[in-house]
Amino acid sequence: MTNLSRRTVMQGLGVGAMATALAGLPVFAQDRTAIRIGYAISKTGANAAGAGITTTPNYLLWVDDVNKAGGIKLSKLGVTLPLEVTEYDDRSAAEETVRAIERLATQDNVDLILPTWGTGANLAAGPTFDRFGYPQLAATAVTDMAPQLAARWKHSFWMLGGGHDYANALVELLVKQRDAGTINNKVAIASVADGFGIDLSKAATPAFTEAGFELVYDKTYPLGTSDFAPIINEVSGLGADTFVAFSYPPDTFALTQQAVVADFSPKVFYLGVGTAFPIYPGIAGPNHNGVMGVGGIDPDSEAVAAYFERHIALNGQAPDSWASAITYASLEMLQQAIERVGDIDREAISAELSSGEFDTIIGKVKLVDNQLRSLWTVGQWQDGKFVGLAHTERDGSRDPVVPKPDWVPAT
Amino acid sequence: MKLAAALIALLALAFVPSLVGPYPLGLMIGILGYGILATAWALFSGPTRYISLATVAFFGLGAYTVAVLSETLPYPLVLLAAAAIGLVVALLVGLATLRLAGIYFVIFTFGLTELVRQLVTYYEVNVTRTLGRYVFLPFGPEHIYWQLLALLAATLAIAFWVRQSKIGLALRVIGDDPVVASHLGIRITRAKLTLFSISAVIMTLAGAIQAPRWTYIEPSIVFNPTTSFLVVIMALLGGPNRLFGPLLGAIPLFLLFEWLSANFPNHYSIILGLLFIAIVFVLPNGVLAAVDSVRARLTRKEASA
Amino acid sequence: MSLLRLNNVTKRFGGLTAVNGLSFDLAEGEIVGLLGPNGSGKTTALNMISGYLPLSDGSIGLLDETISGLPPEHIAHRGVARTFQLVRALPSLSVGENVLAALAFRKAPLWGAGAKAEIDTLLADVGLGGRADQPADSLTYIDLKRMELARALASDPRLLLLDEWLAGLNPTELQAGIELISSLRQRGITILLVEHVMDAVRALCTRCIVMNTGSKIADGPTAEVLADAEVIRAYLGADHA
Amino acid sequence: MLSSAILTGLVLGGTYALVAMGLTLQYGVARIMNLAYGDIVIAASFAAFVLFSALGINPLLGMLLILPLGFALNWLIYAILLQPLARRSRDRGRLEGDSILATFGLLFVIQGVALVIFGSGFQSYNFLAVPVNILGTIVAANRLLALVLAVAFAIGLFVLLTRTRFGTVIRAVAANPASAPLVGVNVDSVARFAFALGGALAAAGGVVISMYLTFSATMGVVFTMKALIVVIMGGVGNLMGALAAGLILGLVETLVSTYIDPGLTLAATYLIFLAVLVVRPQGLFGKATS
Amino acid sequence: MLEVSAISLHYGKHLALDNVALSVADKETVVVLGANGAGKSSLLKAIAGMVRPNPGARVNLDGVNLVGRPDHSFVEQGIALVPEGRGIFGDLTVAENLELGAYPRHARPHEARQRALVLDLFPRLGERQQQIARTMSGGEQQMLAIGRALMSCPRLLMLDEPSLGLAPIVTTELFAALQRIGQTDIALLVVEQNVKASLGIADRGYLMEAGRIVGTGSAAALRSDAAVQQAFLGGAAPTAISTGVFP
């Protein structure tokens, strides 16, 4: 590792053009002792917290699971090889992400590259994955551009849907509740002024309006806001039974606390990223019960339960109940695709990912136009689990609890 | 003679993309990007000693200009528009900061960058209803590399010219004592605004040229305040009052970051931090000053030998 | 015709009136002493003439033109140069560059080879010949004063404002300093001198203006002014009369 | 509505002031432009979190442990890392440059250690999240605590600085360190004390905000920048200035959020900060230098 | 009381003090004369501990060598310096400046007594107790600087060009005050360009040139010496001193 990197630095200085030429030589099968996986992930900077919850632990878990099982079978080569990892810190900067992928692809010549965390970073990395022909399994990017992107970059796979998926599912679920008379017609929305919040609010605003809801509050707040008292104070006086926040984790936690303090307890309390995090019940205390949010899991799935157990055992923390399982599932797909191809043939692996059906912890999965369409879109904390209420392909396994229980005041 | 050497070096560097692989080229792009920013930063901040943290404001504006206009205007005009926007903002910033000095200037420029970021965000969110924008320009890394190389050459040429020129002297006088400067007949406002604007336009162009490399532009990517800090550190490390100082600060630091993040992805922060502290203690006057003093010691030894 | 004319010049800082209705004229070629106790407003007056401080009231004219309200660089371009009470060298520049800074930005700028010759001449004039390449911050106090004078002269002034330029010199140095200033008269430079060193005032000034608490209390030929009872009471004290 | 917005704003401003107060002491007296300040804040948040969640120690009691620890840690940081730099460069500009570089390094070290120990994820817990009704406005007790502490610290330090001999010594070192040895003041030890005291205040801020803000190892820089804005807006070294600036920023943020658009809160705070500096380049309570 | 010897001091490559020795007896008033750049200020700073001389230097106060101690401890031993430029705390009030003067431990018990002494010497400081020091005139600031030094109960008070930039009438007052101080138990070591006035209050004097002591003698002898007259009171070239009038 150290030697390799020293060489790399020399080349950066423009000294080692020769070495680069040599590095392009193919790796022969008989030399192969492992399948080399590379990834650059945000270990520092703004994205580190998100990556540390959803992405890194799952990469570690998958590598551990595979290697414990003896590795991945490459039938064409007649070997079963363990995974070997090269990891970099992209320092939460798009420029670093791009360069790290260039490095993994051309310098380290890894066999496969796992993507970084976040929508922006995955979009930034798209052309580079594409240029070097590596499949990109973007499991933590939410974008309505996914169909166009998948068409533009043939090796890219978009696993987490777009803003419309989540917004429409939420509206649909709420329409049922309204029509049943459980909630009134008024909805208040606060969105973080960042990629995720805007994508969702852009989809949700017209969807709510078309469904006949009255939007009594629909505003954005800047990334980094720490005090939500003004928003909660204003919203609590507007008579909305439904409060929706397309928020980021710190905001999600602060909004919950503030709503409890202000005793603003709407019948539907829906928050964005972070509700599905394992620490949410710890922060909200008994009040986590009945809170809705993005994502969800199938509480009755044994595969998911087993996955949770393995994740806790290895990482010391539970996975989140939205993108973690998807991330892990995307890795299972990758593994199965490799085994079906029987060799590290990235073109063939990509083709298999596009067309094949895979057996994962979230069930049988088949991509549609390089996109995972089988997603939990709305979840709710019920009995200590963040259970899926709405799914893009199948009916929810649980019914929503509306109205949610009243807040228990803190002591 | 020196000019000829510089041109040969430039020509040689222009062939780098055909000689090296994508990753070394990516490194070169990164080095050029930071080298340009640090040199441009030192153009104004070196002689005046006004530490500006507004670098990324201009950088980001450049990138956004490309994101907004690349579909509607031909590319050269997009760059021109970026330069014009950088110039206008630089003049506004320059006029607003005329009375500020020291730490007040530093934090003002930081606040200003954040304000620009907030306003861009607000505009995008509430007017265009999107946050991220996509830049699909048909540029490979080598195109970006060549453009950056040209911009770096131009920046160094400007820096060279400024050092020889009256305006360079004016800025040094202002940096030492603005009161004396005005009493000697120096038009302080004009001198400061001129160089601040030149420096800002270069930064804007650096952002504009690199935008296509990321495909996706959003405020948190292009207005990342860390960039401003890194540029200051690089320039200070190399020596902001020397022509090649900022560049020679950028190169080792950039490579150091790269090496650490690759070899110690989990302890990157700690090692980097310790190295920074060591640098302050070991190289108190910057890399070039250290090189000079070593060279001086060697010549003295030779002379005595 | 007068070169400089102060008409009812007033400066207030908050509630404090530092200079109060000061009026006087300087004729071309004069060396005039501006005297007064510490805090009587002399330096404030110089600062207003050079444009460093804006006036609260009144006006200042140079030849036929009103210069009050102009920024220092414009006043400098009209031929007013100064030194400062506490020497203000440009420490990161060399001695020569200190002088060049004045040459390059004066009304008829010098740059390049012509400037170099002029720098050498000016430095030689003040006794710093051959030291153009020395860093300014390595100079001693007296040499800094010399350099500052050379810098002021490099602006090619009509009017030179010297703020305690002779302070802190020992008697021998003082003698040399007096001769240097006296030689400037031959260049046709008018000099307004704020000074506490009475020997120098007596030797140099044909005329003196004395201020006390912001107002002018005496103005006339040096010998008369220094014998004035109020000047003795407020400024000189019995020992120095 | 207005009174509620004002109260909410003051409470938020209390957090800002509390976080900034130590920095104004560190920069004003010890002349250290401490870019690692926010990481000290976060470190204290982690300490409070560990005491609370692992040992069940109430953060208010935890403060009794964490404050002295913060003091000691910062005392050591100054003695080992910064004092040699301060000695090396008695002039302010040089020390500013050196301290920026050195504390930038320190920032990475502290952040790196926190990353190794706690990982990069979000941490949060609830303490004192009980509603307090003040004149009909509900505020969270933990946020109110921040305001109360900010005001108490500001007044306490103000009294210390203006009414005691030691306070006069501290102000003398702040105003003119070169002359302080002339009256027998050990500049090194006063600066060290001020830096350590500033660190203890940072730790106090960290403990309090951990009760209601979500934090992570990489978030220190957010607090550094907010604190710098407050310190500069208030006027360097001026505790009352920091208090006033913090409260003003909190008020502006809340009023803009309530009456204009929550999307413009941060833009408004930066705008007001910039406007203050354009009008008063030395900050609200700073002394003009000329 | 004060015995200084073998003081050499480098600023970079420049030798500011070259093996300087001098002494001040109890209650004595000593003046140091010399051209600008001769090293007079550096000498006072070295004696006050503000700069550290080259190894081997001795600043003996009653036989105890203070060299190497931290800068702030010199005043605690009884050596007070009024530096060039005065060094007052401009942002603090007059009263606070005086209070700080009495900061050294040995001075604290005598604060009231010393304050009375200072206010008696400089009545104007009494009128201006609450004024911010920076806003006072140059003469008043100089008085404050001296007053602050006196608050530390010094045995030796050193002044660096106290009359610099002061109006003649204030200079007269200042020297009168110094003379009164000289009559107390306090010894004075003064650097001055005002040769006439300083020799008027001094017992002894030293002549310095280019970092070295080149002569010494009683004030009366110096005053009447023709060579000193020539060198310091006009006319002669400074080289007259270096020929070694007082070997």
PDB file of C-alpha atoms in Angstrom, chain A residues 21-148:
ATOM      1  CA  ALA A  21       1.955   2.911 -18.826  1.00  0.00           C
ATOM      2  CA  LEU A  22       2.987  -0.260 -17.025  1.00  0.00           C
ATOM      3  CA  ALA A  23       0.117  -0.014 -14.599  1.00  0.00           C
ATOM      4  CA  GLY A  24      -2.292  -0.417 -17.482  1.00  0.00           C
ATOM      5  CA  LEU A  25      -1.326  -4.045 -18.011  1.00  0.00           C
ATOM      6  CA  PRO A  26      -4.089  -6.530 -17.382  1.00  0.00           C
ATOM      7  CA  VAL A  27      -4.060  -8.679 -14.300  1.00  0.00           C
ATOM      8  CA  PHE A  28      -3.886 -12.326 -15.208  1.00  0.00           C
ATOM      9  CA  ALA A  29      -6.162 -14.819 -13.638  1.00  0.00           C
ATOM     10  CA  GLN A  30      -3.423 -16.974 -12.233  1.00  0.00           C
ATOM     11  CA  ASP A  31      -2.087 -13.932 -10.327  1.00  0.00           C
ATOM     12  CA  ARG A  32      -5.405 -13.324  -8.810  1.00  0.00           C
ATOM     13  CA  THR A  33      -5.649 -13.920  -5.101  1.00  0.00           C
ATOM     14  CA  ALA A  34      -8.580 -11.672  -4.381  1.00  0.00           C
ATOM     15  CA  ILE A  35     -11.308  -9.598  -5.888  1.00  0.00           C
ATOM     16  CA  ARG A  36     -10.215  -6.076  -5.358  1.00  0.00           C
ATOM     17  CA  ILE A  37     -12.881  -3.635  -4.303  1.00  0.00           C
ATOM     18  CA  GLY A  38     -12.212   0.067  -4.053  1.00  0.00           C
ATOM     19  CA  TYR A  39     -14.197   2.912  -2.701  1.00  0.00           C
ATOM     20  CA  ALA A  40     -13.778   6.521  -1.738  1.00  0.00           C
ATOM     21  CA  ILE A  41     -16.067   7.572   1.045  1.00  0.00           C
ATOM     22  CA  SER A  42     -16.516  10.748   3.060  1.00  0.00           C
ATOM     23  CA  LYS A  43     -14.705  10.109   6.287  1.00  0.00           C
ATOM     24  CA  THR A  44     -14.272  13.781   7.007  1.00  0.00           C
ATOM     25  CA  GLY A  45     -16.233  16.859   6.055  1.00  0.00           C
ATOM     26  CA  ALA A  46     -19.913  17.566   5.736  1.00  0.00           C
ATOM     27  CA  ASN A  47     -20.915  14.173   4.328  1.00  0.00           C
ATOM     28  CA  ALA A  48     -19.048  12.126   6.896  1.00  0.00           C
ATOM     29  CA  ALA A  49     -21.996  11.774   9.246  1.00  0.00           C
ATOM     30  CA  GLY A  50     -24.340  10.486   6.548  1.00  0.00           C
ATOM     31  CA  ALA A  51     -21.750   8.151   5.098  1.00  0.00           C
ATOM     32  CA  GLY A  52     -20.881   6.878   8.554  1.00  0.00           C
ATOM     33  CA  ILE A  53     -24.445   5.781   9.154  1.00  0.00           C
ATOM     34  CA  THR A  54     -25.610   4.422   5.849  1.00  0.00           C
ATOM     35  CA  THR A  55     -22.713   3.573   3.602  1.00  0.00           C
ATOM     36  CA  THR A  56     -19.476   2.652   5.343  1.00  0.00           C
ATOM     37  CA  PRO A  57     -20.975   0.134   7.822  1.00  0.00           C
ATOM     38  CA  ASN A  58     -22.699  -1.703   4.993  1.00  0.00           C
ATOM     39  CA  TYR A  59     -19.551  -1.918   2.926  1.00  0.00           C
ATOM     40  CA  LEU A  60     -17.764  -3.319   5.950  1.00  0.00           C
ATOM     41  CA  LEU A  61     -20.580  -5.745   6.653  1.00  0.00           C
ATOM     42  CA  TRP A  62     -20.765  -6.981   3.095  1.00  0.00           C
ATOM     43  CA  VAL A  63     -17.017  -7.544   2.867  1.00  0.00           C
ATOM     44  CA  ASP A  64     -17.161  -9.367   6.175  1.00  0.00           C
ATOM     45  CA  ASP A  65     -20.127 -11.491   5.136  1.00  0.00           C
ATOM     46  CA  VAL A  66     -18.592 -12.424   1.820  1.00  0.00           C
ATOM     47  CA  ASN A  67     -15.188 -13.229   3.226  1.00  0.00           C
ATOM     48  CA  LYS A  68     -16.643 -15.273   6.071  1.00  0.00           C
ATOM     49  CA  ALA A  69     -18.509 -17.258   3.470  1.00  0.00           C
ATOM     50  CA  GLY A  70     -15.236 -17.920   1.693  1.00  0.00           C
ATOM     51  CA  GLY A  71     -15.459 -15.302  -1.008  1.00  0.00           C
ATOM     52  CA  ILE A  72     -17.101 -14.905  -4.359  1.00  0.00           C
ATOM     53  CA  LYS A  73     -17.045 -17.775  -6.789  1.00  0.00           C
ATOM     54  CA  LEU A  74     -15.631 -16.985 -10.193  1.00  0.00           C
ATOM     55  CA  SER A  75     -16.761 -20.074 -12.090  1.00  0.00           C
ATOM     56  CA  LYS A  76     -15.011 -19.217 -15.346  1.00  0.00           C
ATOM     57  CA  LEU A  77     -11.712 -19.041 -13.525  1.00  0.00           C
ATOM     58  CA  GLY A  78     -12.563 -21.903 -11.271  1.00  0.00           C
ATOM     59  CA  VAL A  79     -11.706 -20.084  -8.083  1.00  0.00           C
ATOM     60  CA  THR A  80     -13.486 -18.611  -5.117  1.00  0.00           C
ATOM     61  CA  LEU A  81     -11.803 -15.424  -4.069  1.00  0.00           C
ATOM     62  CA  PRO A  82     -12.095 -13.205  -1.038  1.00  0.00           C
ATOM     63  CA  LEU A  83     -12.640  -9.464  -1.228  1.00  0.00           C
ATOM     64  CA  GLU A  84      -9.769  -7.100  -0.703  1.00  0.00           C
ATOM     65  CA  VAL A  85     -10.488  -3.458  -0.058  1.00  0.00           C
ATOM     66  CA  THR A  86      -8.768  -0.216  -1.001  1.00  0.00           C
ATOM     67  CA  GLU A  87     -10.426   2.744   0.656  1.00  0.00           C
ATOM     68  CA  TYR A  88      -9.915   6.476   0.374  1.00  0.00           C
ATOM     69  CA  ASP A  89     -11.371   9.500   2.060  1.00  0.00           C
ATOM     70  CA  ASP A  90     -13.007  11.852  -0.412  1.00  0.00           C
ATOM     71  CA  ARG A  91     -13.242  14.561   2.237  1.00  0.00           C
ATOM     72  CA  SER A  92     -16.803  15.355   1.144  1.00  0.00           C
ATOM     73  CA  ALA A  93     -15.562  17.171  -1.950  1.00  0.00           C
ATOM     74  CA  ALA A  94     -16.788  16.364  -5.442  1.00  0.00           C
ATOM     75  CA  GLU A  95     -13.367  17.002  -6.914  1.00  0.00           C
ATOM     76  CA  GLU A  96     -11.822  14.466  -4.552  1.00  0.00           C
ATOM     77  CA  THR A  97     -14.517  11.918  -5.340  1.00  0.00           C
ATOM     78  CA  VAL A  98     -13.847  12.184  -9.033  1.00  0.00           C
ATOM     79  CA  ARG A  99     -10.108  11.920  -8.632  1.00  0.00           C
ATOM     80  CA  ALA A 100     -10.339   9.042  -6.202  1.00  0.00           C
ATOM     81  CA  ILE A 101     -12.364   7.085  -8.731  1.00  0.00           C
ATOM     82  CA  GLU A 102      -9.824   7.875 -11.420  1.00  0.00           C
ATOM     83  CA  ARG A 103      -7.197   6.609  -9.076  1.00  0.00           C
ATOM     84  CA  LEU A 104      -9.052   3.429  -8.199  1.00  0.00           C
ATOM     85  CA  ALA A 105      -9.813   2.714 -11.832  1.00  0.00           C
ATOM     86  CA  THR A 106      -6.488   3.479 -13.454  1.00  0.00           C
ATOM     87  CA  GLN A 107      -3.898   3.407 -10.735  1.00  0.00           C
ATOM     88  CA  ASP A 108      -5.007   0.756  -8.319  1.00  0.00           C
ATOM     89  CA  ASN A 109      -6.797  -1.131 -11.116  1.00  0.00           C
ATOM     90  CA  VAL A 110      -9.372  -2.400  -8.688  1.00  0.00           C
ATOM     91  CA  ASP A 111     -11.926  -4.821 -10.020  1.00  0.00           C
ATOM     92  CA  LEU A 112     -14.975  -2.964  -8.819  1.00  0.00           C
ATOM     93  CA  ILE A 113     -15.672   0.432  -7.337  1.00  0.00           C
ATOM     94  CA  LEU A 114     -18.354   1.116  -4.788  1.00  0.00           C
ATOM     95  CA  PRO A 115     -19.906   4.542  -4.874  1.00  0.00           C
ATOM     96  CA  THR A 116     -19.672   7.303  -2.300  1.00  0.00           C
ATOM     97  CA  TRP A 117     -22.499   8.642  -0.181  1.00  0.00           C
ATOM     98  CA  GLY A 118     -24.978  11.286  -1.253  1.00  0.00           C
ATOM     99  CA  THR A 119     -26.855  12.530  -4.269  1.00  0.00           C
ATOM    100  CA  GLY A 120     -24.447  15.249  -5.344  1.00  0.00           C
ATOM    101  CA  ALA A 121     -21.364  13.103  -5.018  1.00  0.00           C
ATOM    102  CA  ASN A 122     -22.926  10.266  -6.976  1.00  0.00           C
ATOM    103  CA  LEU A 123     -23.960  12.589  -9.746  1.00  0.00           C
ATOM    104  CA  ALA A 124     -20.503  14.085  -9.815  1.00  0.00           C
ATOM    105  CA  ALA A 125     -18.973  10.627  -9.989  1.00  0.00           C
ATOM    106  CA  GLY A 126     -21.299   9.434 -12.763  1.00  0.00           C
ATOM    107  CA  PRO A 127     -19.244  10.399 -15.817  1.00  0.00           C
ATOM    108  CA  THR A 128     -16.079   8.985 -14.317  1.00  0.00           C
ATOM    109  CA  PHE A 129     -17.614   5.596 -13.530  1.00  0.00           C
ATOM    110  CA  ASP A 130     -18.990   5.644 -17.038  1.00  0.00           C
ATOM    111  CA  ARG A 131     -15.701   6.599 -18.657  1.00  0.00           C
ATOM    112  CA  PHE A 132     -13.881   3.656 -17.118  1.00  0.00           C
ATOM    113  CA  GLY A 133     -16.775   1.262 -17.551  1.00  0.00           C
ATOM    114  CA  TYR A 134     -17.307   0.489 -13.876  1.00  0.00           C
ATOM    115  CA  PRO A 135     -20.835  -0.226 -12.708  1.00  0.00           C
ATOM    116  CA  GLN A 136     -22.083   2.436 -10.295  1.00  0.00           C
ATOM    117  CA  LEU A 137     -24.670   1.225  -7.819  1.00  0.00           C
ATOM    118  CA  ALA A 138     -25.868   4.537  -6.438  1.00  0.00           C
ATOM    119  CA  ALA A 139     -27.744   3.478  -3.331  1.00  0.00           C
ATOM    120  CA  THR A 140     -27.796   6.803  -1.527  1.00  0.00           C
ATOM    121  CA  ALA A 141     -28.840   9.164  -4.309  1.00  0.00           C
ATOM    122  CA  VAL A 142     -32.392  10.401  -4.612  1.00  0.00           C
ATOM    123  CA  THR A 143     -33.004  12.102  -7.922  1.00  0.00           C
ATOM    124  CA  ASP A 144     -35.848  12.548 -10.327  1.00  0.00           C
ATOM    125  CA  MET A 145     -33.216  12.677 -13.036  1.00  0.00           C
ATOM    126  CA  ALA A 146     -32.533   8.963 -12.515  1.00  0.00           C
ATOM    127  CA  PRO A 147     -34.179   7.822 -15.794  1.00  0.00           C
ATOM    128  CA  GLN A 148     -32.182  10.318 -17.866  1.00  0.00           C
TER     129      GLN A 148
END
